[in-house]
Coordinates of C-alpha atoms in Angstrom, one line a residue:
Chain A
M22 CA 112.8 92.9 147.9
S23 CA 110.6 89.8 147.7
G24 CA 110.4 86.4 149.2
H25 CA 112.0 85.5 152.5
S26 CA 115.0 87.3 154.0
N27 CA 118.2 85.7 155.2
Y28 CA 119.3 88.8 157.0
E29 CA 120.2 88.4 160.6
P30 CA 121.0 91.5 162.5
K31 CA 124.3 91.0 164.3
T32 CA 124.7 94.0 166.6
G33 CA 122.3 95.5 169.0
I34 CA 122.1 98.7 167.0
E35 CA 121.1 96.7 163.9
R36 CA 118.5 94.8 165.8
W37 CA 117.1 98.0 167.2
L38 CA 117.0 99.6 163.7
D39 CA 115.6 96.5 162.0
T40 CA 112.4 96.6 164.1
R41 CA 112.0 100.3 163.3
L42 CA 113.2 100.8 159.8
P43 CA 114.5 97.6 158.1
I44 CA 116.7 99.5 155.7
V45 CA 119.8 97.4 156.3
R46 CA 117.7 94.3 155.7
L47 CA 116.5 95.9 152.4
A48 CA 120.1 96.6 151.3
Y49 CA 121.2 93.1 152.4
D50 CA 118.4 91.3 150.5
S51 CA 118.8 93.4 147.3
I52 CA 122.6 93.8 146.9
I53 CA 124.3 91.2 149.1
D54 CA 122.2 88.1 149.4
F55 CA 120.1 88.5 146.2
P56 CA 120.1 85.2 144.3
T57 CA 121.4 85.9 140.8
P58 CA 121.7 83.5 137.9
K59 CA 125.2 82.3 137.8
N60 CA 125.6 82.5 134.0
L61 CA 125.2 86.3 133.5
N62 CA 127.6 87.6 130.9
Y63 CA 129.1 91.1 130.5
W64 CA 126.1 92.4 128.7
W65 CA 124.4 92.2 132.1
T66 CA 126.8 94.7 133.7
F67 CA 125.2 97.7 132.0
G68 CA 122.6 98.1 134.7
G69 CA 125.3 98.9 137.2
I70 CA 127.1 101.1 134.7
L71 CA 123.9 103.0 134.1
A72 CA 123.5 103.6 137.8
V73 CA 127.0 105.0 137.9
C74 CA 126.1 107.3 134.9
L75 CA 123.1 108.6 136.6
G76 CA 125.1 109.3 139.7
I77 CA 127.8 111.2 137.8
Q78 CA 125.2 113.3 135.9
L79 CA 123.4 114.2 139.2
V80 CA 126.6 115.2 141.0
T81 CA 128.2 117.2 138.1
G82 CA 124.8 118.7 137.2
I83 CA 124.1 120.0 140.7
V84 CA 127.6 121.6 140.7
L85 CA 127.1 123.2 137.3
A86 CA 123.8 124.7 138.4
M87 CA 125.8 126.6 141.1
H88 CA 127.5 128.5 138.3
Y89 CA 125.1 128.5 135.4
V90 CA 122.7 131.5 134.7
P91 CA 119.5 130.5 133.0
H92 CA 119.0 133.8 131.1
V93 CA 119.3 134.4 127.3
D94 CA 121.7 137.2 127.9
H95 CA 124.0 135.4 130.3
A96 CA 123.6 131.6 129.7
F97 CA 126.3 131.3 127.0
A98 CA 128.7 133.6 128.8
S99 CA 128.1 131.7 132.1
V100 CA 129.0 128.4 130.4
E101 CA 132.2 130.0 129.0
R102 CA 132.9 131.3 132.5
I103 CA 132.5 127.7 133.9
M104 CA 135.0 126.6 131.2
R105 CA 137.6 129.3 131.8
D106 CA 137.3 130.7 135.3
V107 CA 135.5 128.4 137.6
N108 CA 138.0 126.1 139.4
Y109 CA 137.9 122.8 137.5
G110 CA 134.7 124.0 135.8
W111 CA 136.1 122.6 132.5
L112 CA 136.4 119.2 134.0
I113 CA 133.0 119.1 135.6
R114 CA 131.3 120.4 132.4
Y115 CA 133.1 118.0 130.1
M116 CA 132.2 115.2 132.5
H117 CA 128.5 116.3 132.4
A118 CA 128.4 116.8 128.6
N119 CA 130.3 113.5 127.8
G120 CA 128.5 111.8 130.6
A121 CA 125.2 112.3 128.7
S122 CA 126.7 110.5 125.7
M123 CA 128.1 107.7 127.9
F124 CA 124.7 107.3 129.5
F125 CA 123.1 106.8 126.1
I126 CA 125.8 104.4 124.9
A127 CA 125.2 102.3 128.0
V128 CA 121.4 102.5 127.8
Y129 CA 121.4 101.4 124.1
I130 CA 123.6 98.4 124.9
H131 CA 121.3 97.7 127.9
M132 CA 118.2 97.8 125.6
F133 CA 119.7 95.7 122.8
R134 CA 120.7 93.2 125.4
G135 CA 117.1 93.1 126.6
L136 CA 115.9 92.7 123.0
Y137 CA 118.3 89.9 122.2
Y138 CA 117.7 87.8 125.4
G139 CA 114.0 88.4 125.5
S140 CA 114.2 90.2 128.9
Y141 CA 110.9 92.0 128.1
K142 CA 108.8 88.7 128.1
A143 CA 106.6 87.5 130.9
P144 CA 106.9 88.0 133.8
R145 CA 109.1 91.0 133.1
E146 CA 106.8 93.2 131.1
V147 CA 106.4 95.9 133.8
L148 CA 110.2 95.9 134.2
W149 CA 110.6 96.5 130.5
I150 CA 107.9 99.3 130.4
L151 CA 109.5 101.0 133.3
G152 CA 112.8 100.9 131.4
C153 CA 111.0 102.5 128.4
V154 CA 109.8 105.3 130.7
I155 CA 113.3 105.9 132.0
Y156 CA 114.5 106.1 128.4
L157 CA 111.8 108.7 127.5
L158 CA 112.7 110.7 130.6
M159 CA 116.4 110.5 129.6
M160 CA 115.6 111.8 126.2
A161 CA 113.6 114.7 127.6
T162 CA 116.4 115.5 130.1
A163 CA 119.2 115.3 127.5
F164 CA 117.3 117.5 125.1
M165 CA 116.6 120.2 127.6
G166 CA 120.2 120.0 128.9
Y167 CA 121.5 120.6 125.4
V168 CA 119.5 123.8 125.1
L169 CA 121.0 125.3 128.3
P170 CA 124.4 126.5 126.8
W171 CA 122.3 128.6 124.4
G172 CA 124.5 128.1 121.4
Q173 CA 123.3 127.9 117.8
M174 CA 122.6 124.2 118.0
S175 CA 121.0 124.6 121.4
F176 CA 118.6 127.3 120.1
H177 CA 117.7 125.8 116.8
G178 CA 117.5 122.3 118.2
A179 CA 114.9 123.7 120.7
V180 CA 113.1 125.4 117.9
V181 CA 112.8 122.2 115.8
I182 CA 111.9 119.9 118.7
T183 CA 109.2 122.2 120.2
N184 CA 107.8 122.7 116.7
L185 CA 107.3 119.0 116.4
F186 CA 104.2 119.5 118.7
G187 CA 102.9 122.1 116.2
A188 CA 102.3 119.3 113.8
L189 CA 99.3 118.1 115.9
P190 CA 96.0 119.2 114.4
I191 CA 94.0 122.0 116.1
V192 CA 95.9 122.1 119.4
G193 CA 99.4 122.2 117.9
E194 CA 99.9 125.9 117.9
A195 CA 98.4 126.3 121.4
I196 CA 100.8 123.6 122.7
T197 CA 103.9 125.2 121.2
T198 CA 103.0 128.6 122.5
W199 CA 102.4 127.0 125.9
L200 CA 105.8 125.2 125.7
W201 CA 107.6 128.4 124.7
G202 CA 105.8 130.8 127.0
G203 CA 105.8 133.3 124.1
F204 CA 105.7 133.4 120.3
A205 CA 109.1 131.9 119.8
V206 CA 111.8 130.1 121.8
D207 CA 113.0 132.8 124.1
N208 CA 113.9 133.5 127.7
P209 CA 110.8 132.0 129.3
T210 CA 111.6 128.8 127.4
L211 CA 115.2 128.7 128.6
N212 CA 114.1 129.3 132.2
R213 CA 111.6 126.5 132.3
F214 CA 113.9 124.1 130.5
F215 CA 116.5 124.7 133.2
S216 CA 113.9 124.1 135.9
L217 CA 112.8 120.8 134.3
H218 CA 116.3 119.7 133.4
Y219 CA 117.0 119.9 137.2
L220 CA 113.8 118.0 138.1
L221 CA 113.7 115.2 135.6
P222 CA 116.9 113.3 136.7
F223 CA 115.3 112.9 140.2
M224 CA 112.2 111.5 138.5
I225 CA 114.6 109.1 136.6
A226 CA 116.1 108.1 139.9
G227 CA 112.6 107.4 141.2
V228 CA 111.6 105.3 138.2
V229 CA 115.0 103.5 138.5
G230 CA 113.9 102.5 142.0
L231 CA 110.7 101.0 140.6
H232 CA 112.7 99.4 137.8
I233 CA 115.0 97.7 140.4
W234 CA 111.9 96.7 142.4
A235 CA 110.3 95.2 139.4
L236 CA 113.6 93.4 138.6
H237 CA 113.8 91.9 142.1
V238 CA 110.4 90.3 141.9
P239 CA 111.0 87.8 139.1
G240 CA 114.8 88.1 139.4
N241 CA 117.3 88.6 136.5
N242 CA 116.8 87.0 133.2
N243 CA 119.9 85.3 131.9
P244 CA 121.6 84.4 128.6
T245 CA 119.8 81.1 128.3
G246 CA 116.4 82.7 129.0
V247 CA 115.5 79.6 131.1
N248 CA 114.0 80.3 134.5
V249 CA 116.0 79.7 137.6
K250 CA 115.0 76.2 138.8
S251 CA 117.0 75.7 142.0
K252 CA 119.5 77.2 144.2
E253 CA 122.2 75.5 142.1
D254 CA 121.4 78.0 139.3
T255 CA 122.2 81.1 141.3
V256 CA 125.0 82.7 143.2
P257 CA 124.6 85.6 145.7
F258 CA 124.9 89.0 144.2
H259 CA 127.8 89.8 146.5
P260 CA 130.6 89.2 145.9
Y261 CA 130.1 87.6 142.5
Y262 CA 128.3 90.4 140.7
T263 CA 129.5 93.3 142.7
V264 CA 133.0 92.4 141.5
K265 CA 131.9 91.6 138.0
D266 CA 129.9 94.9 137.7
G267 CA 132.7 96.8 139.4
F268 CA 135.2 95.5 136.9
A269 CA 132.9 96.5 134.0
I270 CA 132.4 99.9 135.5
V271 CA 136.1 100.5 135.7
V272 CA 136.6 99.6 132.0
F273 CA 133.6 101.8 131.1
L274 CA 135.1 104.7 133.1
I275 CA 138.3 104.3 131.1
L276 CA 136.3 104.9 127.9
F277 CA 134.5 107.8 129.6
A278 CA 137.8 109.4 130.8
S279 CA 139.4 109.0 127.3
F280 CA 136.6 111.2 126.0
V281 CA 136.7 113.7 128.8
F282 CA 140.5 114.2 128.8
Y283 CA 141.5 113.5 125.2
N284 CA 138.6 114.4 123.0
P285 CA 135.9 116.2 125.0
N286 CA 134.2 117.8 122.0
A287 CA 134.2 114.8 119.7
L288 CA 130.6 114.0 120.4
G289 CA 129.4 117.6 120.3
H290 CA 128.9 120.0 117.5
A291 CA 131.2 123.0 116.8
D292 CA 128.3 125.3 116.0
N293 CA 127.2 125.2 119.6
Y294 CA 130.2 127.3 120.5
I295 CA 128.5 130.1 118.5
P296 CA 126.0 132.1 120.7
A297 CA 122.4 131.6 119.7
N298 CA 121.1 133.8 116.9
P299 CA 117.4 133.5 116.3
L300 CA 117.7 135.1 112.9
V301 CA 120.2 132.6 111.3
T302 CA 119.8 128.8 111.3
P303 CA 123.1 126.8 111.0
A304 CA 123.5 125.4 107.5
H305 CA 123.5 121.8 108.8
I306 CA 121.4 121.3 111.9
V307 CA 121.7 117.9 113.6
P308 CA 120.7 116.7 117.0
E309 CA 123.1 114.9 119.3
W310 CA 124.2 111.5 118.1
Y311 CA 121.9 109.6 120.3
F312 CA 118.8 111.1 118.7
L313 CA 120.0 110.6 115.1
P314 CA 118.0 107.4 114.3
F315 CA 114.8 109.1 115.3
Y316 CA 115.7 112.2 113.5
A317 CA 116.3 110.1 110.3
I318 CA 112.8 108.6 110.8
L319 CA 111.3 112.1 111.1
R320 CA 113.0 113.2 107.9
A321 CA 112.1 110.1 106.0
V322 CA 108.4 111.0 105.8
P323 CA 107.6 113.8 103.4
D324 CA 104.7 114.9 105.6
K325 CA 105.0 117.0 108.8
L326 CA 102.4 115.2 110.9
G327 CA 103.3 111.8 109.5
G328 CA 107.0 112.3 110.3
V329 CA 106.3 113.4 113.8
L330 CA 103.8 110.5 114.5
L331 CA 106.3 108.0 113.0
M332 CA 109.1 109.3 115.1
F333 CA 107.1 109.1 118.4
G334 CA 105.7 105.8 117.1
A335 CA 109.2 104.4 116.9
I336 CA 109.5 104.8 120.7
A337 CA 105.8 104.0 121.5
V338 CA 106.2 100.6 119.8
M339 CA 108.8 99.6 122.3
F340 CA 106.2 99.9 125.1
V341 CA 104.0 97.2 123.6
L342 CA 106.8 94.9 122.5
P343 CA 106.1 92.3 125.3
W344 CA 102.8 91.6 123.5
L345 CA 104.1 91.8 120.0
D346 CA 106.7 89.0 120.3
T347 CA 104.7 85.8 120.2
S348 CA 107.6 83.4 120.9
K349 CA 107.7 81.6 124.2
V350 CA 111.4 81.2 123.9
R351 CA 113.2 84.1 125.6
S352 CA 116.8 84.0 124.5
M353 CA 117.6 84.3 120.8
R354 CA 120.4 81.8 121.4
Y355 CA 117.7 79.2 120.7
R356 CA 116.0 81.2 118.0
P357 CA 118.4 81.1 115.0
T358 CA 116.0 82.8 112.6
A359 CA 115.1 85.5 115.0
K360 CA 118.8 86.0 115.7
L361 CA 119.3 86.8 112.1
Y362 CA 116.5 89.3 112.0
F363 CA 117.7 90.8 115.3
F364 CA 121.2 91.6 113.8
I365 CA 119.5 93.1 110.7
F366 CA 117.5 95.3 113.1
L367 CA 120.7 96.4 114.9
L368 CA 122.1 97.2 111.5
A369 CA 119.0 99.2 110.5
C370 CA 119.3 101.2 113.7
L371 CA 122.9 102.0 113.0
I372 CA 122.0 103.0 109.4
L373 CA 119.3 105.2 110.6
G374 CA 121.7 106.9 113.0
Y375 CA 124.2 107.4 110.1
C376 CA 121.5 108.8 107.8
G377 CA 120.3 111.2 110.5
G378 CA 123.7 112.9 110.4
Q379 CA 123.7 113.3 106.7
L380 CA 121.9 115.8 104.4
P381 CA 118.8 114.0 103.1
D382 CA 119.4 114.6 99.4
D383 CA 123.1 113.7 99.4
H384 CA 124.1 110.5 97.6
V385 CA 124.8 107.4 99.6
I386 CA 127.1 106.2 96.8
P387 CA 129.0 109.3 95.6
H388 CA 128.7 110.5 92.1
L389 CA 126.0 108.0 91.2
S390 CA 122.6 109.3 90.1
T391 CA 119.9 106.7 89.6
F392 CA 116.4 107.8 89.1
T393 CA 114.0 110.0 91.1
L394 CA 111.4 108.0 93.1
I395 CA 108.5 110.2 94.4
D396 CA 110.6 113.1 95.6
A397 CA 114.2 112.1 95.8
D398 CA 116.9 110.2 94.0
L399 CA 116.9 106.5 95.0
N400 CA 120.6 106.8 95.8
S401 CA 120.0 109.3 98.6
F402 CA 120.1 109.2 102.4
V403 CA 116.4 110.0 102.5
W404 CA 115.6 106.7 100.7
L405 CA 118.1 104.8 102.7
S406 CA 116.4 106.1 105.8
R407 CA 113.0 105.0 104.4
F408 CA 114.2 101.5 103.9
A409 CA 115.8 101.3 107.3
A410 CA 112.7 102.9 109.0
L411 CA 110.5 100.4 107.2
Y412 CA 112.6 97.5 108.6
Y413 CA 112.6 99.1 112.1
F414 CA 108.8 99.0 112.2
A415 CA 108.5 95.7 110.4
Y416 CA 110.8 94.1 113.0
F417 CA 108.4 95.0 115.8
L418 CA 105.0 94.8 114.0
V419 CA 105.5 92.0 111.5
I420 CA 108.6 89.9 112.1
L421 CA 108.4 89.3 115.8
P422 CA 104.6 88.6 115.9
I423 CA 104.8 86.1 112.9
L424 CA 108.2 84.6 113.6
G425 CA 107.1 83.4 117.1
L426 CA 104.4 81.3 115.5
T427 CA 106.3 79.9 112.5
E428 CA 109.9 79.4 113.5
T429 CA 111.3 76.2 114.9
P430 CA 113.5 77.1 117.9
L431 CA 116.5 75.0 119.0
P432 CA 116.0 72.9 122.1
Q433 CA 116.5 74.9 125.3
P434 CA 118.5 73.5 128.2
E435 CA 116.6 72.1 131.1
S436 CA 118.1 74.5 133.5
I437 CA 120.8 77.2 133.7
S438 CA 123.2 74.6 135.1
A439 CA 122.6 72.0 132.4
P440 CA 124.6 73.4 129.5
V441 CA 127.5 74.2 131.8
L442 CA 127.5 70.7 133.2
S443 CA 127.1 69.1 129.8
H444 CA 129.9 71.1 128.2
P445 CA 132.6 68.7 127.0
A446 CA 135.2 70.6 129.1
N447 CA 133.3 69.8 132.3
A448 CA 132.3 66.3 131.5
P449 CA 133.8 63.7 133.8
A450 CA 136.1 61.3 131.8
G451 CA 134.0 58.8 129.9
A452 CA 130.7 60.6 130.3
A453 CA 128.9 61.5 127.1
A454 CA 128.4 65.2 126.3
S455 CA 125.0 66.5 125.6
P456 CA 123.0 64.3 127.9
E457 CA 119.8 65.8 126.4
K458 CA 120.5 63.9 123.2
R459 CA 120.6 60.6 124.8
G460 CA 116.9 60.4 124.9
Chain B
M25 CA 60.3 123.5 169.1
R26 CA 62.4 120.9 170.8
P27 CA 60.2 117.8 170.5
Q28 CA 59.6 118.7 166.9
T29 CA 63.3 118.6 166.1
K30 CA 63.7 115.4 167.8
G31 CA 60.9 113.9 165.8
S32 CA 62.4 114.9 162.5
F33 CA 65.7 113.3 163.4
K34 CA 63.8 110.1 164.1
V35 CA 62.3 110.2 160.7
A36 CA 65.7 110.7 159.1
D37 CA 67.0 107.7 161.0
T38 CA 64.4 105.4 159.7
V39 CA 65.0 106.6 156.1
V40 CA 68.7 106.0 156.0
G41 CA 68.7 102.8 158.1
A42 CA 70.0 102.1 161.5
N43 CA 73.7 101.5 160.6
P44 CA 75.1 104.1 158.3
D45 CA 78.3 102.0 157.6
T46 CA 76.7 99.1 155.8
H47 CA 73.9 98.8 153.4
A48 CA 73.0 96.1 150.9
A49 CA 73.7 96.6 147.2
G50 CA 70.8 98.3 145.5
D51 CA 69.9 100.3 148.6
D52 CA 69.8 104.1 148.3
P53 CA 73.1 105.8 149.2
N54 CA 73.2 106.5 152.9
R55 CA 74.5 109.5 154.8
R56 CA 78.1 108.2 154.9
D57 CA 78.1 107.6 151.1
F58 CA 76.9 111.1 150.7
I59 CA 79.8 112.4 152.9
H60 CA 82.3 110.3 150.9
I61 CA 81.0 111.5 147.6
A62 CA 80.8 115.1 148.7
A63 CA 84.4 115.0 150.1
A64 CA 85.8 113.4 147.0
V65 CA 84.0 115.9 144.8
A66 CA 85.3 118.8 146.9
A67 CA 88.8 117.5 146.9
G68 CA 88.7 116.7 143.2
G69 CA 87.3 120.1 142.4
A70 CA 89.9 121.8 144.4
V71 CA 92.7 119.9 142.7
A72 CA 91.2 120.6 139.2
S73 CA 90.7 124.3 139.9
L74 CA 94.3 124.6 141.2
A75 CA 95.7 122.6 138.2
W76 CA 94.7 125.3 135.8
P77 CA 96.8 128.1 137.3
F78 CA 99.8 125.7 137.3
I79 CA 99.2 124.9 133.6
D80 CA 98.4 128.4 132.5
Q81 CA 101.5 129.9 134.2
M82 CA 103.5 128.5 131.3
N83 CA 101.5 130.4 128.7
P84 CA 102.8 133.8 127.5
S85 CA 102.9 136.3 130.4
G86 CA 101.4 139.8 130.2
D87 CA 104.7 141.5 129.4
T88 CA 105.3 139.0 126.6
L89 CA 101.9 139.6 125.2
A90 CA 102.4 143.3 125.3
L91 CA 105.4 143.1 123.0
A92 CA 105.0 146.2 120.8
S93 CA 104.5 146.1 117.1
V94 CA 107.5 147.2 115.0
E95 CA 107.7 149.9 112.4
F96 CA 110.2 149.4 109.5
D97 CA 111.7 151.8 107.1
L98 CA 111.5 150.2 103.6
T99 CA 114.2 152.4 102.1
K100 CA 116.7 150.2 103.8
V101 CA 115.9 147.3 101.4
E102 CA 117.6 147.3 98.0
L103 CA 115.8 145.9 95.0
G104 CA 116.2 142.1 94.8
Q105 CA 117.3 141.9 98.5
Q106 CA 115.7 141.2 101.8
V107 CA 116.2 142.6 105.3
V108 CA 115.5 140.4 108.3
I109 CA 114.1 142.1 111.4
K110 CA 113.1 140.5 114.7
W111 CA 109.5 140.6 115.6
R112 CA 108.0 138.8 118.6
G113 CA 111.3 136.8 118.9
K114 CA 111.0 135.6 115.3
P115 CA 112.7 136.7 112.2
L116 CA 110.6 138.7 109.7
F117 CA 111.6 138.8 106.1
V118 CA 111.0 142.1 104.2
R119 CA 111.8 141.4 100.6
K120 CA 111.8 143.8 97.7
R121 CA 111.1 141.6 94.7
T122 CA 112.4 142.2 91.2
G123 CA 110.0 142.2 88.2
A124 CA 111.3 138.8 87.2
E125 CA 110.6 137.4 90.7
I126 CA 107.1 138.8 90.7
A127 CA 106.4 137.4 87.2
A128 CA 107.6 134.0 88.2
A129 CA 105.4 134.1 91.3
I130 CA 102.3 135.1 89.2
K131 CA 103.1 132.5 86.6
D132 CA 103.0 129.8 89.3
D133 CA 99.6 130.8 90.6
K134 CA 98.1 128.0 88.6
A135 CA 100.9 125.5 89.4
D136 CA 100.2 122.5 91.6
L137 CA 100.4 124.2 95.1
R138 CA 100.3 122.4 98.4
D139 CA 98.8 125.4 100.1
P140 CA 97.0 127.2 97.3
Q141 CA 97.3 131.0 97.3
T142 CA 97.8 133.4 94.5
D143 CA 100.6 135.9 94.6
E144 CA 98.0 138.7 94.7
E145 CA 96.8 137.4 98.1
R146 CA 100.2 137.5 99.6
H147 CA 101.1 141.1 99.2
K148 CA 99.2 144.4 99.8
P149 CA 97.2 145.7 96.8
G150 CA 99.5 147.6 94.4
K151 CA 102.6 146.7 96.4
A152 CA 103.6 143.6 94.5
E153 CA 107.3 144.4 95.0
W154 CA 107.0 144.2 98.8
L155 CA 106.7 140.8 100.3
V156 CA 106.6 140.6 104.1
V157 CA 106.6 137.1 105.6
I158 CA 107.5 135.5 108.9
G159 CA 110.8 133.9 108.4
T160 CA 110.2 130.6 110.1
C161 CA 109.8 127.5 108.1
T162 CA 106.3 126.0 108.5
H163 CA 107.9 122.6 109.0
L164 CA 109.8 122.9 112.2
G165 CA 110.6 126.6 112.6
C166 CA 114.1 126.9 111.1
V167 CA 115.0 130.1 109.3
P168 CA 115.1 129.5 105.5
T169 CA 118.0 131.0 103.6
F170 CA 117.3 133.8 101.1
G171 CA 117.4 133.0 97.4
G172 CA 118.0 129.3 97.7
G173 CA 116.1 126.2 96.5
D174 CA 114.7 125.2 93.2
F175 CA 112.2 128.1 93.0
G176 CA 114.5 131.1 93.8
G177 CA 112.6 132.1 97.0
W178 CA 113.9 130.5 100.1
F179 CA 115.4 127.2 101.1
C180 CA 115.2 125.7 104.5
P181 CA 118.6 124.1 105.5
C182 CA 117.1 121.9 108.2
H183 CA 114.9 119.5 106.2
G184 CA 115.0 120.8 102.7
S185 CA 111.8 122.7 102.1
H186 CA 111.8 124.9 99.0
Y187 CA 109.7 128.1 98.9
D188 CA 109.1 130.2 95.7
T189 CA 109.4 134.0 95.3
S190 CA 106.0 134.4 96.8
G191 CA 107.0 132.4 99.9
R192 CA 104.8 129.5 99.0
I193 CA 105.8 126.0 99.8
R194 CA 106.7 124.1 96.6
K195 CA 108.8 121.1 97.6
G196 CA 109.9 119.4 100.8
P197 CA 108.2 118.5 104.1
A198 CA 106.7 121.9 105.1
P199 CA 102.9 121.9 105.0
K200 CA 102.2 125.6 104.6
N201 CA 103.3 128.8 102.9
L202 CA 105.5 131.2 104.9
A203 CA 103.0 133.1 107.0
V204 CA 102.1 136.7 106.1
P205 CA 101.7 138.7 109.4
D206 CA 99.2 141.5 109.9
Y207 CA 100.9 144.6 108.7
A208 CA 100.0 147.9 107.1
F209 CA 101.7 150.6 105.0
L210 CA 101.9 153.8 107.1
S211 CA 103.4 155.5 104.1
D212 CA 105.0 154.5 100.8
T213 CA 108.3 153.9 102.7
K214 CA 107.1 152.7 106.1
V215 CA 105.3 149.6 107.3
K216 CA 103.9 148.7 110.7
V217 CA 103.9 145.0 111.6
G218 CA 101.6 143.6 114.4

């Protein structure tokens, strides 16, 4: 999408079209001839996997909308009808429901890859921010989609999430009433959630277009984090990465299919097969797994507004990450200290996710009571959440800003090709490995 | 008439300058500037005034606002129990409190309360046994369970808020007491809510 184009129309029709709408040229330049670093590993295949996920969600979602009825009296029954009576409805719904989880698995891997290899650093800040926007839109879409079956978890999930906005001072109540279209989550709420659930994926698709555009200006980052220096450092996207991405997509689809066909409800919650009852909240209300880390942060704060602000802050902080990390070295391959903190960060996110699924006052180590600190036993999930949430924010706000100024990174290779050529396996007989050490 | 009109045009021309497209910085706005500003203001005003209907359509509609108030027959509630009815889409707790529960609530009037209210302020005068509150946790709107928690009132299963027998928040993340709706006793055995 940038720079010069190597596209040469071969047929008369292509020439004719190229002077009127150069769409074949655009496709050629972005997915055939696009120069891509030759050292991308499998962590780089998740962009393609995510595009497939979005496509699956769009197709299955449009089909489901042909059979679903967005009304409090009919929604639950219409979903059951899809499952039992609509031809292959069970398959399409299970693809859509599990597809959401697969989408989030892929996006989390994609994000952690960006964090590890410094893909958010200059000149890719806008690329990273657009990714954060996509992630926010995905969360909104997934949340509203989960409400549509109008089961117990759907309903009370909607109640809890919309009430988050009620924590805002002064305008909070007006905003929740506005979101609900009434005095509680009810039919108007379901109706508008359906409308927006249908809209947002197309907005995601639009931002994905911008995301790819922003990617194709500086080109891909790569595992070394070193800029592309010459043509030697790249290969054309096709066939090298169409095949590599294609292979990864097939492997990913095997995982996807194993959930759809062998354990389609493993990632859902049994209570959502109970029709919504506004008068009874399920004893243990949890969001879908992909929201659990943020849910744990929400519950870690013993103050309503504070919890809400911290939860949204956990996402907001990602938007400013390019300006928080002070290190000029992109890839953590050459930042041993940062690498250590990164893996602790990964662990903290997993711990938060685990805590989000547990009851706050339950003991982490069973049958062990220690002492009460502030409002809960120290050996409780709420305290574990607090420590993990503290690390989550410290990583962004303290560790990355300071570490970039104090750490001593390892020497970076001169180019993408250098470490490959200097590898002992590739060295010609008699040549010394690691030419950079010869001074 | 005619020459006069012509004359006034001439005057206008000299005021705004010969070329309406360009003028140096610091000059007064010319006629073209005025047209640009007026057009932008008109378009902006039109968009802004149209935005409100598109925002306000999401607020509660007329039929939703017209939801009738409910009347409730108190004889359905046994001593020490509560009945949950639906009012404006939300659960409403009607609880007939025992003497012990009332005493516990009054005793805690002087306790360290997050949202200070005496028990007296939370029921109708002389009707201490009847507590009518909106059954949504003031934290995030879950429905607290009857009789649970450390204070014998309600316990919210979502995030662990404890309410006492007066529906006051005592422990956990909720900021406020369970709300008391507008209601009135129509007779000794009947209340009207809303």
